[in-house]
Structures are given as C-alpha cells and as structure tokens.
mmCIF file with all atom_site columns, C-alpha atoms in Angstrom:
data_model
loop_
_atom_site.group_PDB
_atom_site.id
_atom_site.type_symbol
_atom_site.label_atom_id
_atom_site.label_alt_id
_atom_site.label_comp_id
_atom_site.label_asym_id
_atom_site.label_entity_id
_atom_site.label_seq_id
_atom_site.pdbx_PDB_ins_code
_atom_site.Cartn_x
_atom_site.Cartn_y
_atom_site.Cartn_z
_atom_site.occupancy
_atom_site.B_iso_or_equiv
_atom_site.pdbx_formal_charge
_atom_site.auth_seq_id
_atom_site.auth_comp_id
_atom_site.auth_asym_id
_atom_site.auth_atom_id
_atom_site.pdbx_PDB_model_num
ATOM 1   C CA . MET A 1 1   ? 0.000   0.000   0.000   1.00 69.00 ? 143 MET A CA 1
ATOM 2   C CA . THR A 1 2   ? 2.733   2.431   0.980   1.00 80.00 ? 144 THR A CA 1
ATOM 3   C CA . ARG A 1 3   ? 4.695   1.583   -2.175  1.00 85.00 ? 145 ARG A CA 1
ATOM 4   C CA . ILE A 1 4   ? 1.692   2.149   -4.462  1.00 87.00 ? 146 ILE A CA 1
ATOM 5   C CA . HIS A 1 5   ? 0.887   5.395   -2.701  1.00 89.00 ? 147 HIS A CA 1
ATOM 6   C CA . ALA A 1 6   ? 4.486   6.611   -3.029  1.00 91.00 ? 148 ALA A CA 1
ATOM 7   C CA . TRP A 1 7   ? 5.021   5.883   -6.713  1.00 87.00 ? 149 TRP A CA 1
ATOM 8   C CA . SER A 1 8   ? 1.562   7.185   -7.663  1.00 91.00 ? 150 SER A CA 1
ATOM 9   C CA . ALA A 1 9   ? 2.432   10.457  -5.957  1.00 93.00 ? 151 ALA A CA 1
ATOM 10  C CA . GLN A 1 10  ? 5.815   10.459  -7.719  1.00 93.00 ? 152 GLN A CA 1
ATOM 11  C CA . LEU A 1 11  ? 4.186   9.875   -11.123 1.00 92.00 ? 153 LEU A CA 1
ATOM 12  C CA . THR A 1 12  ? 1.819   12.812  -10.732 1.00 93.00 ? 154 THR A CA 1
ATOM 13  C CA . LYS A 1 13  ? 4.755   14.974  -9.675  1.00 93.00 ? 155 LYS A CA 1
ATOM 14  C CA . LEU A 1 14  ? 6.833   13.917  -12.697 1.00 92.00 ? 156 LEU A CA 1
ATOM 15  C CA . LEU A 1 15  ? 3.927   14.797  -14.993 1.00 92.00 ? 157 LEU A CA 1
ATOM 16  C CA . GLY A 1 16  ? 3.581   18.204  -13.354 1.00 92.00 ? 158 GLY A CA 1
ATOM 17  C CA . ILE A 1 17  ? 0.099   17.528  -11.974 1.00 94.00 ? 159 ILE A CA 1
ATOM 18  C CA . SER A 1 18  ? -0.811  19.129  -8.650  1.00 95.00 ? 160 SER A CA 1
ATOM 19  C CA . ILE A 1 19  ? -3.483  17.546  -6.469  1.00 96.00 ? 161 ILE A CA 1
ATOM 20  C CA . ARG A 1 20  ? -6.024  19.498  -4.455  1.00 95.00 ? 162 ARG A CA 1
ATOM 21  C CA . VAL A 1 21  ? -8.156  17.469  -2.027  1.00 96.00 ? 163 VAL A CA 1
ATOM 22  C CA . GLN A 1 22  ? -11.568 18.723  -0.958  1.00 95.00 ? 164 GLN A CA 1
ATOM 23  C CA . GLY A 1 23  ? -13.923 17.027  1.463   1.00 95.00 ? 165 GLY A CA 1
ATOM 24  C CA . VAL A 1 24  ? -12.803 14.273  3.814   1.00 89.00 ? 166 VAL A CA 1
ATOM 25  C CA . ALA A 1 25  ? -10.523 11.627  2.324   1.00 91.00 ? 167 ALA A CA 1
ATOM 26  C CA . PRO A 1 26  ? -11.267 8.122   3.654   1.00 91.00 ? 168 PRO A CA 1
ATOM 27  C CA . GLY A 1 27  ? -7.693  7.317   4.656   1.00 87.00 ? 169 GLY A CA 1
ATOM 28  C CA . LEU A 1 28  ? -4.985  5.320   2.932   1.00 85.00 ? 170 LEU A CA 1
ATOM 29  C CA . TYR A 1 29  ? -6.755  1.959   2.559   1.00 87.00 ? 171 TYR A CA 1
ATOM 30  C CA . PRO A 1 30  ? -10.195 1.897   4.255   1.00 90.00 ? 172 PRO A CA 1
ATOM 31  C CA . ALA A 1 31  ? -11.541 -1.626  4.671   1.00 92.00 ? 173 ALA A CA 1
ATOM 32  C CA . ASN A 1 32  ? -14.687 -2.723  2.812   1.00 94.00 ? 174 ASN A CA 1
ATOM 33  C CA . HIS A 1 33  ? -14.915 0.679   1.145   1.00 95.00 ? 175 HIS A CA 1
ATOM 34  C CA . LEU A 1 34  ? -15.993 1.392   -2.448  1.00 96.00 ? 176 LEU A CA 1
ATOM 35  C CA . LEU A 1 35  ? -15.105 4.675   -4.124  1.00 97.00 ? 177 LEU A CA 1
ATOM 36  C CA . ILE A 1 36  ? -17.415 5.688   -6.992  1.00 97.00 ? 178 ILE A CA 1
ATOM 37  C CA . SER A 1 37  ? -15.930 8.287   -9.344  1.00 97.00 ? 179 SER A CA 1
ATOM 38  C CA . ASN A 1 38  ? -16.527 10.030  -12.639 1.00 97.00 ? 180 ASN A CA 1
ATOM 39  C CA . HIS A 1 39  ? -13.910 9.135   -15.236 1.00 95.00 ? 181 HIS A CA 1
ATOM 40  C CA . ILE A 1 40  ? -11.866 11.530  -17.382 1.00 96.00 ? 182 ILE A CA 1
ATOM 41  C CA . SER A 1 41  ? -8.379  10.126  -17.880 1.00 94.00 ? 183 SER A CA 1
ATOM 42  C CA . TRP A 1 42  ? -6.138  7.102   -17.470 1.00 92.00 ? 184 TRP A CA 1
ATOM 43  C CA . MET A 1 43  ? -4.446  9.350   -14.889 1.00 93.00 ? 185 MET A CA 1
ATOM 44  C CA . ASP A 1 44  ? -7.514  9.101   -12.612 1.00 95.00 ? 186 ASP A CA 1
ATOM 45  C CA . ILE A 1 45  ? -6.186  5.828   -11.169 1.00 92.00 ? 187 ILE A CA 1
ATOM 46  C CA . PHE A 1 46  ? -2.874  7.335   -10.177 1.00 93.00 ? 188 PHE A CA 1
ATOM 47  C CA . VAL A 1 47  ? -4.097  10.672  -8.823  1.00 95.00 ? 189 VAL A CA 1
ATOM 48  C CA . LEU A 1 48  ? -6.544  8.818   -6.582  1.00 95.00 ? 190 LEU A CA 1
ATOM 49  C CA . ASN A 1 49  ? -3.852  6.383   -5.424  1.00 94.00 ? 191 ASN A CA 1
ATOM 50  C CA . ALA A 1 50  ? -1.653  9.359   -4.589  1.00 95.00 ? 192 ALA A CA 1
ATOM 51  C CA . VAL A 1 51  ? -4.237  10.219  -1.915  1.00 94.00 ? 193 VAL A CA 1
ATOM 52  C CA . THR A 1 52  ? -6.017  7.012   -0.913  1.00 92.00 ? 194 THR A CA 1
ATOM 53  C CA . VAL A 1 53  ? -4.848  3.621   -2.164  1.00 89.00 ? 195 VAL A CA 1
ATOM 54  C CA . SER A 1 54  ? -7.446  1.267   -3.631  1.00 93.00 ? 196 SER A CA 1
ATOM 55  C CA . ARG A 1 55  ? -7.793  -1.486  -6.202  1.00 92.00 ? 197 ARG A CA 1
ATOM 56  C CA . PHE A 1 56  ? -9.522  -0.437  -9.413  1.00 93.00 ? 198 PHE A CA 1
ATOM 57  C CA . VAL A 1 57  ? -11.938 -2.045  -11.808 1.00 92.00 ? 199 VAL A CA 1
ATOM 58  C CA . ALA A 1 58  ? -10.812 -1.166  -15.337 1.00 87.00 ? 200 ALA A CA 1
ATOM 59  C CA . LYS A 1 59  ? -11.376 -2.346  -18.900 1.00 85.00 ? 201 LYS A CA 1
ATOM 60  C CA . ALA A 1 60  ? -9.262  -5.339  -19.906 1.00 86.00 ? 202 ALA A CA 1
ATOM 61  C CA . GLU A 1 61  ? -7.401  -3.623  -22.752 1.00 83.00 ? 203 GLU A CA 1
ATOM 62  C CA . ILE A 1 62  ? -5.543  -1.386  -20.293 1.00 85.00 ? 204 ILE A CA 1
ATOM 63  C CA . ARG A 1 63  ? -3.570  -4.440  -19.161 1.00 86.00 ? 205 ARG A CA 1
ATOM 64  C CA . HIS A 1 64  ? -1.737  -4.405  -22.521 1.00 85.00 ? 206 HIS A CA 1
ATOM 65  C CA . TRP A 1 65  ? -0.933  -0.686  -22.666 1.00 82.00 ? 207 TRP A CA 1
ATOM 66  C CA . PRO A 1 66  ? 2.789   0.168   -22.538 1.00 78.00 ? 208 PRO A CA 1
ATOM 67  C CA . VAL A 1 67  ? 3.964   1.242   -19.059 1.00 77.00 ? 209 VAL A CA 1
ATOM 68  C CA . VAL A 1 68  ? 0.455   2.123   -17.845 1.00 80.00 ? 210 VAL A CA 1
ATOM 69  C CA . GLY A 1 69  ? -0.662  -1.507  -18.077 1.00 83.00 ? 211 GLY A CA 1
ATOM 70  C CA . LYS A 1 70  ? 2.156   -2.729  -15.841 1.00 85.00 ? 212 LYS A CA 1
ATOM 71  C CA . LEU A 1 71  ? 1.486   0.051   -13.356 1.00 82.00 ? 213 LEU A CA 1
ATOM 72  C CA . CYS A 1 72  ? -2.204  -0.904  -13.202 1.00 85.00 ? 214 CYS A CA 1
ATOM 73  C CA . ILE A 1 73  ? -1.334  -4.570  -12.717 1.00 87.00 ? 215 ILE A CA 1
ATOM 74  C CA . GLY A 1 74  ? 0.942   -3.494  -9.868  1.00 82.00 ? 216 GLY A CA 1
ATOM 75  C CA . THR A 1 75  ? -1.990  -1.831  -8.076  1.00 79.00 ? 217 THR A CA 1
ATOM 76  C CA . GLY A 1 76  ? -4.023  -5.053  -8.096  1.00 87.00 ? 218 GLY A CA 1
ATOM 77  C CA . THR A 1 77  ? -6.497  -3.803  -10.706 1.00 89.00 ? 219 THR A CA 1
ATOM 78  C CA . LEU A 1 78  ? -9.443  -6.072  -11.529 1.00 92.00 ? 220 LEU A CA 1
ATOM 79  C CA . PHE A 1 79  ? -9.784  -6.137  -15.316 1.00 91.00 ? 221 PHE A CA 1
ATOM 80  C CA . ILE A 1 80  ? -13.176 -6.524  -16.985 1.00 90.00 ? 222 ILE A CA 1
ATOM 81  C CA . GLU A 1 81  ? -14.226 -7.236  -20.558 1.00 86.00 ? 223 GLU A CA 1
ATOM 82  C CA . ARG A 1 82  ? -17.244 -4.949  -20.615 1.00 74.00 ? 224 ARG A CA 1
ATOM 83  C CA . GLU A 1 83  ? -18.641 -6.297  -23.884 1.00 73.00 ? 225 GLU A CA 1
ATOM 84  C CA . ARG A 1 84  ? -19.066 -9.735  -22.261 1.00 79.00 ? 226 ARG A CA 1
ATOM 85  C CA . LYS A 1 85  ? -22.011 -9.821  -19.848 1.00 75.00 ? 227 LYS A CA 1
ATOM 86  C CA . ARG A 1 86  ? -20.708 -12.967 -18.160 1.00 84.00 ? 228 ARG A CA 1
ATOM 87  C CA . ASP A 1 87  ? -17.474 -11.191 -17.329 1.00 89.00 ? 229 ASP A CA 1
ATOM 88  C CA . THR A 1 88  ? -19.411 -8.589  -15.346 1.00 88.00 ? 230 THR A CA 1
ATOM 89  C CA . ALA A 1 89  ? -20.718 -11.372 -13.098 1.00 89.00 ? 231 ALA A CA 1
ATOM 90  C CA . ARG A 1 90  ? -17.208 -12.770 -12.682 1.00 92.00 ? 232 ARG A CA 1
ATOM 91  C CA . VAL A 1 91  ? -15.731 -9.405  -11.744 1.00 92.00 ? 233 VAL A CA 1
ATOM 92  C CA . GLY A 1 92  ? -18.666 -8.775  -9.398  1.00 92.00 ? 234 GLY A CA 1
ATOM 93  C CA . GLN A 1 93  ? -17.762 -11.926 -7.471  1.00 94.00 ? 235 GLN A CA 1
ATOM 94  C CA . ASP A 1 94  ? -14.099 -10.901 -7.401  1.00 94.00 ? 236 ASP A CA 1
ATOM 95  C CA . MET A 1 95  ? -15.126 -7.494  -6.069  1.00 94.00 ? 237 MET A CA 1
ATOM 96  C CA . LEU A 1 96  ? -17.271 -9.049  -3.353  1.00 95.00 ? 238 LEU A CA 1
ATOM 97  C CA . SER A 1 97  ? -14.436 -11.327 -2.236  1.00 95.00 ? 239 SER A CA 1
ATOM 98  C CA . ALA A 1 98  ? -12.022 -8.397  -2.178  1.00 94.00 ? 240 ALA A CA 1
ATOM 99  C CA . LEU A 1 99  ? -14.376 -6.148  -0.205  1.00 95.00 ? 241 LEU A CA 1
ATOM 100 C CA . GLN A 1 100 ? -15.208 -8.868  2.314   1.00 94.00 ? 242 GLN A CA 1
ATOM 101 C CA . GLY A 1 101 ? -11.479 -9.504  2.626   1.00 94.00 ? 243 GLY A CA 1
ATOM 102 C CA . GLY A 1 102 ? -10.966 -5.893  3.755   1.00 94.00 ? 244 GLY A CA 1
ATOM 103 C CA . ASP A 1 103 ? -9.946  -4.269  0.478   1.00 94.00 ? 245 ASP A CA 1
ATOM 104 C CA . CYS A 1 104 ? -10.794 -0.794  -0.777  1.00 95.00 ? 246 CYS A CA 1
ATOM 105 C CA . LEU A 1 105 ? -11.975 -0.662  -4.406  1.00 96.00 ? 247 LEU A CA 1
ATOM 106 C CA . THR A 1 106 ? -12.711 2.076   -6.947  1.00 96.00 ? 248 THR A CA 1
ATOM 107 C CA . VAL A 1 107 ? -15.095 1.829   -9.900  1.00 95.00 ? 249 VAL A CA 1
ATOM 108 C CA . PHE A 1 108 ? -15.959 4.221   -12.717 1.00 95.00 ? 250 PHE A CA 1
ATOM 109 C CA . PRO A 1 109 ? -19.660 3.492   -13.347 1.00 94.00 ? 251 PRO A CA 1
ATOM 110 C CA . GLU A 1 110 ? -19.801 5.712   -16.447 1.00 93.00 ? 252 GLU A CA 1
ATOM 111 C CA . GLY A 1 111 ? -18.001 2.790   -18.072 1.00 88.00 ? 253 GLY A CA 1
ATOM 112 C CA . THR A 1 112 ? -15.760 5.052   -20.143 1.00 88.00 ? 254 THR A CA 1
ATOM 113 C CA . THR A 1 113 ? -13.901 8.358   -20.081 1.00 91.00 ? 255 THR A CA 1
ATOM 114 C CA . SER A 1 114 ? -15.333 11.739  -21.063 1.00 91.00 ? 256 SER A CA 1
ATOM 115 C CA . CYS A 1 115 ? -14.092 15.316  -21.495 1.00 90.00 ? 257 CYS A CA 1
ATOM 116 C CA . GLY A 1 116 ? -15.454 16.150  -18.048 1.00 90.00 ? 258 GLY A CA 1
ATOM 117 C CA . ASN A 1 117 ? -17.984 18.694  -19.320 1.00 91.00 ? 259 ASN A CA 1
ATOM 118 C CA . GLY A 1 118 ? -20.785 16.513  -17.987 1.00 92.00 ? 260 GLY A CA 1
ATOM 119 C CA . ILE A 1 119 ? -21.536 13.267  -16.152 1.00 95.00 ? 261 ILE A CA 1
ATOM 120 C CA . LEU A 1 120 ? -22.429 10.251  -18.283 1.00 94.00 ? 262 LEU A CA 1
ATOM 121 C CA . PRO A 1 121 ? -25.204 7.880   -17.111 1.00 95.00 ? 263 PRO A CA 1
ATOM 122 C CA . PHE A 1 122 ? -24.008 5.453   -14.445 1.00 95.00 ? 264 PHE A CA 1
ATOM 123 C CA . ARG A 1 123 ? -24.243 1.688   -14.869 1.00 92.00 ? 265 ARG A CA 1
ATOM 124 C CA . SER A 1 124 ? -25.423 -0.219  -11.821 1.00 92.00 ? 266 SER A CA 1
ATOM 125 C CA . SER A 1 125 ? -24.106 -3.752  -12.441 1.00 90.00 ? 267 SER A CA 1
ATOM 126 C CA . LEU A 1 126 ? -20.832 -3.457  -10.498 1.00 90.00 ? 268 LEU A CA 1
ATOM 127 C CA . LEU A 1 127 ? -22.516 -2.001  -7.422  1.00 93.00 ? 269 LEU A CA 1
ATOM 128 C CA . GLN A 1 128 ? -24.173 -5.330  -6.586  1.00 93.00 ? 270 GLN A CA 1
ATOM 129 C CA . ALA A 1 129 ? -20.973 -6.342  -4.790  1.00 94.00 ? 271 ALA A CA 1
ATOM 130 C CA . ALA A 1 130 ? -21.377 -3.357  -2.470  1.00 93.00 ? 272 ALA A CA 1
ATOM 131 C CA . VAL A 1 131 ? -24.949 -4.367  -1.633  1.00 93.00 ? 273 VAL A CA 1
ATOM 132 C CA . ASP A 1 132 ? -23.993 -7.985  -0.968  1.00 94.00 ? 274 ASP A CA 1
ATOM 133 C CA . GLY A 1 133 ? -20.969 -6.988  1.073   1.00 92.00 ? 275 GLY A CA 1
ATOM 134 C CA . GLN A 1 134 ? -22.743 -4.250  3.082   1.00 92.00 ? 276 GLN A CA 1
ATOM 135 C CA . THR A 1 135 ? -20.016 -1.934  1.899   1.00 94.00 ? 277 THR A CA 1
ATOM 136 C CA . THR A 1 136 ? -19.629 1.783   2.537   1.00 93.00 ? 278 THR A CA 1
ATOM 137 C CA . LEU A 1 137 ? -19.787 3.742   -0.727  1.00 94.00 ? 279 LEU A CA 1
ATOM 138 C CA . GLN A 1 138 ? -18.124 7.118   -1.149  1.00 96.00 ? 280 GLN A CA 1
ATOM 139 C CA . PRO A 1 139 ? -18.823 9.293   -4.208  1.00 97.00 ? 281 PRO A CA 1
ATOM 140 C CA . VAL A 1 140 ? -15.823 11.132  -5.663  1.00 97.00 ? 282 VAL A CA 1
ATOM 141 C CA . TYR A 1 141 ? -15.939 13.986  -8.164  1.00 98.00 ? 283 TYR A CA 1
ATOM 142 C CA . LEU A 1 142 ? -12.775 14.571  -10.221 1.00 97.00 ? 284 LEU A CA 1
ATOM 143 C CA . ARG A 1 143 ? -12.118 17.844  -12.010 1.00 96.00 ? 285 ARG A CA 1
ATOM 144 C CA . TYR A 1 144 ? -8.972  18.814  -13.930 1.00 96.00 ? 286 TYR A CA 1
ATOM 145 C CA . CYS A 1 145 ? -8.105  22.535  -14.045 1.00 93.00 ? 287 CYS A CA 1
ATOM 146 C CA . ASN A 1 146 ? -5.455  24.578  -15.866 1.00 88.00 ? 288 ASN A CA 1
ATOM 147 C CA . ALA A 1 147 ? -3.017  27.095  -14.364 1.00 84.00 ? 289 ALA A CA 1
ATOM 148 C CA . LYS A 1 148 ? -5.762  29.739  -14.327 1.00 82.00 ? 290 LYS A CA 1
ATOM 149 C CA . GLY A 1 149 ? -8.013  27.552  -12.192 1.00 83.00 ? 291 GLY A CA 1
ATOM 150 C CA . GLN A 1 150 ? -10.600 26.872  -14.885 1.00 85.00 ? 292 GLN A CA 1
ATOM 151 C CA . ARG A 1 151 ? -11.857 23.412  -15.767 1.00 89.00 ? 293 ARG A CA 1
ATOM 152 C CA . CYS A 1 152 ? -9.998  22.091  -18.787 1.00 91.00 ? 294 CYS A CA 1
ATOM 153 C CA . GLU A 1 153 ? -9.819  19.042  -21.018 1.00 92.00 ? 295 GLU A CA 1
ATOM 154 C CA . LEU A 1 154 ? -6.023  18.697  -21.193 1.00 91.00 ? 296 LEU A CA 1
ATOM 155 C CA . ALA A 1 155 ? -5.993  15.407  -19.280 1.00 93.00 ? 297 ALA A CA 1
ATOM 156 C CA . ALA A 1 156 ? -9.077  13.947  -20.987 1.00 93.00 ? 298 ALA A CA 1
ATOM 157 C CA . TYR A 1 157 ? -8.402  10.655  -22.741 1.00 91.00 ? 299 TYR A CA 1
ATOM 158 C CA . VAL A 1 158 ? -11.133 10.477  -25.390 1.00 88.00 ? 300 VAL A CA 1
ATOM 159 C CA . ASN A 1 159 ? -11.886 9.745   -29.039 1.00 81.00 ? 301 ASN A CA 1
ATOM 160 C CA . ASP A 1 160 ? -8.988  8.016   -30.828 1.00 83.00 ? 302 ASP A CA 1
ATOM 161 C CA . MET A 1 161 ? -6.266  9.568   -28.683 1.00 88.00 ? 303 MET A CA 1
ATOM 162 C CA . SER A 1 162 ? -3.201  7.442   -28.037 1.00 88.00 ? 304 SER A CA 1
ATOM 163 C CA . ILE A 1 163 ? -1.359  7.187   -24.718 1.00 86.00 ? 305 ILE A CA 1
ATOM 164 C CA . GLY A 1 164 ? 1.589   8.965   -26.330 1.00 87.00 ? 306 GLY A CA 1
ATOM 165 C CA . HIS A 1 165 ? -0.563  11.881  -27.456 1.00 91.00 ? 307 HIS A CA 1
ATOM 166 C CA . SER A 1 166 ? -2.184  12.073  -24.027 1.00 90.00 ? 308 SER A CA 1
ATOM 167 C CA . LEU A 1 167 ? 1.218   12.204  -22.315 1.00 89.00 ? 309 LEU A CA 1
ATOM 168 C CA . TRP A 1 168 ? 2.374   14.899  -24.753 1.00 90.00 ? 310 TRP A CA 1
ATOM 169 C CA . ARG A 1 169 ? -0.658  17.054  -23.911 1.00 91.00 ? 311 ARG A CA 1
ATOM 170 C CA . ILE A 1 170 ? -0.127  16.669  -20.169 1.00 91.00 ? 312 ILE A CA 1
ATOM 171 C CA . LEU A 1 171 ? 3.633   17.266  -20.245 1.00 89.00 ? 313 LEU A CA 1
ATOM 172 C CA . GLY A 1 172 ? 3.230   20.237  -22.581 1.00 87.00 ? 314 GLY A CA 1
ATOM 173 C CA . ASN A 1 173 ? 0.830   22.060  -20.271 1.00 84.00 ? 315 ASN A CA 1
ATOM 174 C CA . ARG A 1 174 ? 2.443   22.550  -16.883 1.00 81.00 ? 316 ARG A CA 1
ATOM 175 C CA . GLY A 1 175 ? 0.243   23.920  -14.142 1.00 85.00 ? 317 GLY A CA 1
ATOM 176 C CA . LEU A 1 176 ? -2.409  21.240  -14.479 1.00 93.00 ? 318 LEU A CA 1
ATOM 177 C CA . THR A 1 177 ? -4.279  20.597  -11.222 1.00 95.00 ? 319 THR A CA 1
ATOM 178 C CA . VAL A 1 178 ? -6.714  17.821  -10.399 1.00 96.00 ? 320 VAL A CA 1
ATOM 179 C CA . GLU A 1 179 ? -9.357  18.454  -7.762  1.00 96.00 ? 321 GLU A CA 1
ATOM 180 C CA . ILE A 1 180 ? -10.400 15.333  -5.866  1.00 97.00 ? 322 ILE A CA 1
ATOM 181 C CA . ASN A 1 181 ? -13.710 16.063  -4.178  1.00 97.00 ? 323 ASN A CA 1
ATOM 182 C CA . PHE A 1 182 ? -14.557 13.395  -1.598  1.00 97.00 ? 324 PHE A CA 1
ATOM 183 C CA . LEU A 1 183 ? -18.306 13.569  -0.993  1.00 97.00 ? 325 LEU A CA 1
ATOM 184 C CA . SER A 1 184 ? -20.274 12.191  1.957   1.00 94.00 ? 326 SER A CA 1
ATOM 185 C CA . PRO A 1 185 ? -20.283 8.371   2.213   1.00 92.00 ? 327 PRO A CA 1
ATOM 186 C CA . VAL A 1 186 ? -23.434 6.371   1.523   1.00 89.00 ? 328 VAL A CA 1
ATOM 187 C CA . ALA A 1 187 ? -24.385 3.231   3.477   1.00 86.00 ? 329 ALA A CA 1
ATOM 188 C CA . SER A 1 188 ? -25.413 0.328   1.256   1.00 85.00 ? 330 SER A CA 1
ATOM 189 C CA . GLU A 1 189 ? -27.668 -1.398  3.774   1.00 81.00 ? 331 GLU A CA 1
ATOM 190 C CA . GLN A 1 190 ? -31.367 -1.682  2.874   1.00 71.00 ? 332 GLN A CA 1
ATOM 191 C CA . HIS A 1 191 ? -30.804 -0.451  -0.688  1.00 81.00 ? 333 HIS A CA 1
ATOM 192 C CA . ASP A 1 192 ? -30.752 -2.229  -4.015  1.00 90.00 ? 334 ASP A CA 1
ATOM 193 C CA . ARG A 1 193 ? -27.994 -1.529  -6.509  1.00 92.00 ? 335 ARG A CA 1
ATOM 194 C CA . ARG A 1 194 ? -30.127 0.654   -8.784  1.00 94.00 ? 336 ARG A CA 1
ATOM 195 C CA . THR A 1 195 ? -31.240 2.892   -5.921  1.00 92.00 ? 337 THR A CA 1
ATOM 196 C CA . LEU A 1 196 ? -27.630 3.202   -4.763  1.00 93.00 ? 338 LEU A CA 1
ATOM 197 C CA . THR A 1 197 ? -26.454 3.983   -8.288  1.00 94.00 ? 339 THR A CA 1
ATOM 198 C CA . ARG A 1 198 ? -28.991 6.765   -8.753  1.00 94.00 ? 340 ARG A CA 1
ATOM 199 C CA . ALA A 1 199 ? -28.174 8.246   -5.330  1.00 93.00 ? 341 ALA A CA 1
ATOM 200 C CA . VAL A 1 200 ? -24.423 8.293   -5.986  1.00 95.00 ? 342 VAL A CA 1
ATOM 201 C CA . GLU A 1 201 ? -24.867 9.592   -9.537  1.00 96.00 ? 343 GLU A CA 1
ATOM 202 C CA . ALA A 1 202 ? -27.061 12.438  -8.246  1.00 95.00 ? 344 ALA A CA 1
ATOM 203 C CA . ARG A 1 203 ? -24.425 13.482  -5.697  1.00 95.00 ? 345 ARG A CA 1
ATOM 204 C CA . ILE A 1 204 ? -21.609 13.514  -8.227  1.00 97.00 ? 346 ILE A CA 1
ATOM 205 C CA . HIS A 1 205 ? -23.739 15.392  -10.776 1.00 96.00 ? 347 HIS A CA 1
ATOM 206 C CA . ALA A 1 206 ? -24.682 17.972  -8.113  1.00 95.00 ? 348 ALA A CA 1
ATOM 207 C CA . ALA A 1 207 ? -20.997 18.473  -7.250  1.00 95.00 ? 349 ALA A CA 1
ATOM 208 C CA . HIS A 1 208 ? -20.176 18.920  -10.941 1.00 94.00 ? 350 HIS A CA 1
ATOM 209 C CA . VAL A 1 209 ? -22.853 21.584  -11.388 1.00 93.00 ? 351 VAL A CA 1
ATOM 210 C CA . ALA A 1 210 ? -22.103 23.425  -8.142  1.00 91.00 ? 352 ALA A CA 1
ATOM 211 C CA . LEU A 1 211 ? -18.306 23.512  -8.419  1.00 88.00 ? 353 LEU A CA 1
ATOM 212 C CA . ASN A 1 212 ? -18.247 24.580  -12.050 1.00 84.00 ? 354 ASN A CA 1
ATOM 213 C CA . ALA A 1 213 ? -20.896 27.245  -11.449 1.00 84.00 ? 355 ALA A CA 1
ATOM 214 C CA . HIS A 1 214 ? -18.880 28.568  -8.502  1.00 67.00 ? 356 HIS A CA 1
ATOM 215 C CA . SER A 1 215 ? -15.685 28.613  -10.566 1.00 68.00 ? 357 SER A CA 1
ATOM 216 C CA . GLN A 1 216 ? -17.364 30.535  -13.373 1.00 67.00 ? 358 GLN A CA 1
ATOM 217 C CA . ALA A 1 217 ? -18.885 33.023  -10.915 1.00 65.00 ? 359 ALA A CA 1
ATOM 218 C CA . GLN A 1 218 ? -15.456 33.619  -9.360  1.00 64.00 ? 360 GLN A CA 1
ATOM 219 C CA . HIS A 1 219 ? -13.765 34.083  -12.730 1.00 58.00 ? 361 HIS A CA 1
ATOM 220 C CA . PRO A 1 220 ? -16.365 35.072  -15.344 1.00 59.00 ? 362 PRO A CA 1
ATOM 221 C CA . GLU A 1 221 ? -13.612 36.281  -17.674 1.00 55.00 ? 363 GLU A CA 1
ATOM 222 C CA . GLN A 1 222 ? -12.233 32.740  -17.729 1.00 50.00 ? 364 GLN A CA 1
ATOM 223 C CA . ALA A 1 223 ? -15.472 31.014  -18.703 1.00 47.00 ? 365 ALA A CA 1
ATOM 224 C CA . VAL A 1 224 ? -14.732 27.792  -20.551 1.00 45.00 ? 366 VAL A CA 1
ATOM 225 C CA . GLN A 1 225 ? -16.028 27.422  -24.082 1.00 43.00 ? 367 GLN A CA 1
ATOM 226 C CA . VAL A 1 226 ? -17.219 23.848  -23.981 1.00 43.00 ? 368 VAL A CA 1
ATOM 227 C CA . GLN A 1 227 ? -16.422 21.906  -27.139 1.00 45.00 ? 369 GLN A CA 1
ATOM 228 C CA . PRO A 1 228 ? -18.390 18.766  -27.988 1.00 47.00 ? 370 PRO A CA 1
ATOM 229 C CA . CYS A 1 229 ? -16.441 15.548  -27.572 1.00 57.00 ? 371 CYS A CA 1
ATOM 230 C CA . THR A 1 230 ? -17.139 11.870  -27.547 1.00 55.00 ? 372 THR A CA 1
ATOM 231 C CA . HIS A 1 231 ? -16.007 9.241   -25.102 1.00 57.00 ? 373 HIS A CA 1
ATOM 232 C CA . LYS A 1 232 ? -13.156 6.769   -25.307 1.00 59.00 ? 374 LYS A CA 1
ATOM 233 C CA . PRO A 1 233 ? -14.713 3.434   -26.366 1.00 47.00 ? 375 PRO A CA 1
#
C-alpha cells in the first residue's frame, strides 16, 4: 500500500500535476470501502492512489498498454471485458471477495472516459458487490483545471487519442491541477444496486454543477467554451 501510494504520488509529480483534495478523504486503505468516481483520464487511477490507495476495476485492454498496463497490474487492478455480460458477473464476485477480505476498491460506473464537461449515465451492475458486502460507498468527483483555475480538457483521454498523445498534452501544459472532491459516504444497507447507483450519480452530478458554477462566478472572464467531444470506447 505504501509503495503504491508513493510511486503514484511520484508519477503525478513527474507529470507536473498538482493535487487538491476537498472534502474528507477516507484514509490510505479503508476496509470494505468502495469509491465511486466520474472518469476523465487514465491518470484518474494514479491521482486517486496518490491520496487514498485502492484497487480499481478497469477495462481489460488497459492491461496491454505500454507502461500504464504494468502500473495498473501493480496496483491489483481487476480487469473486466465490458462487452461480455458474463465477465461482469465474474468481476462482481471478485469485487465481493475483495471487499469482504478488507480491500478498498474504486469503480468508474460511467463505463468510459469523457471530457469532463458533464456526467455520463451510471451503470449499476458493479454495485451489486457493495450491496452484498454491506459496503460503505463514497462518491468522488474529479475535475482537472489549468493554471488559471478553470476546468480544462487537457488530461481527458477520449476519441482516438493514443497514450503517447495524451502524455504529450499533459507534459506540454504545466500547471495542471486535479481536484479530488470526496463527498459524503453512503451506506449500502437496505438499498438495491439501482437505488444506490442513482443516489451516488445524483451526488456527483450535483458536485459537478455546483463547483463549475462557482468557478465561473469567481472568474467570469475565464469562462470555458465547452467543445463537444465523444467518449473513449
């Protein structure tokens, strides 16, 4: 845990990414704890592990990416083939075993990355493990900002972008900051997975609206011109 935390923090530093934590972080490795986050970049895994170490659920293809794949394997990532419905059930059982064994996990229920200019609909399938394990859920809202403090898309990994291109964008724009907003935890007892999913999605969407509205009110001259983008398949 300490090793993962240390080299995740070192990676963000090498890439010139500052981290600003808001809310109450759950600690380094809270037992039977599930973090639910919006998803913008492959860097999300490492910026979160620089603050609170967890195992991630990520798409299977990441395992074969140069450098990043090995780093994800090193964090104990659970890989899922999202196009195979049976694999969701398999990963759900692996998640339940991990949570009941005292692990902390993180999932991205949008199922893909986005530019961060909105919150994509959440999928509920992977939250069944939290219901079965009576796990504490904690919503997390991630927001990447430029040197001027305005939300930006420099770290977004979308469309047909390669890892190399993504790294070039990040390294070429020093002053990038990621805000990690830890929202109030949600108890999973006496809820079904769909109810939990909607509750967590609503909290993250509310944080997105409120924080971006506040930022624009503070710096109206820096209002972001949102460009349409599609997700990373």
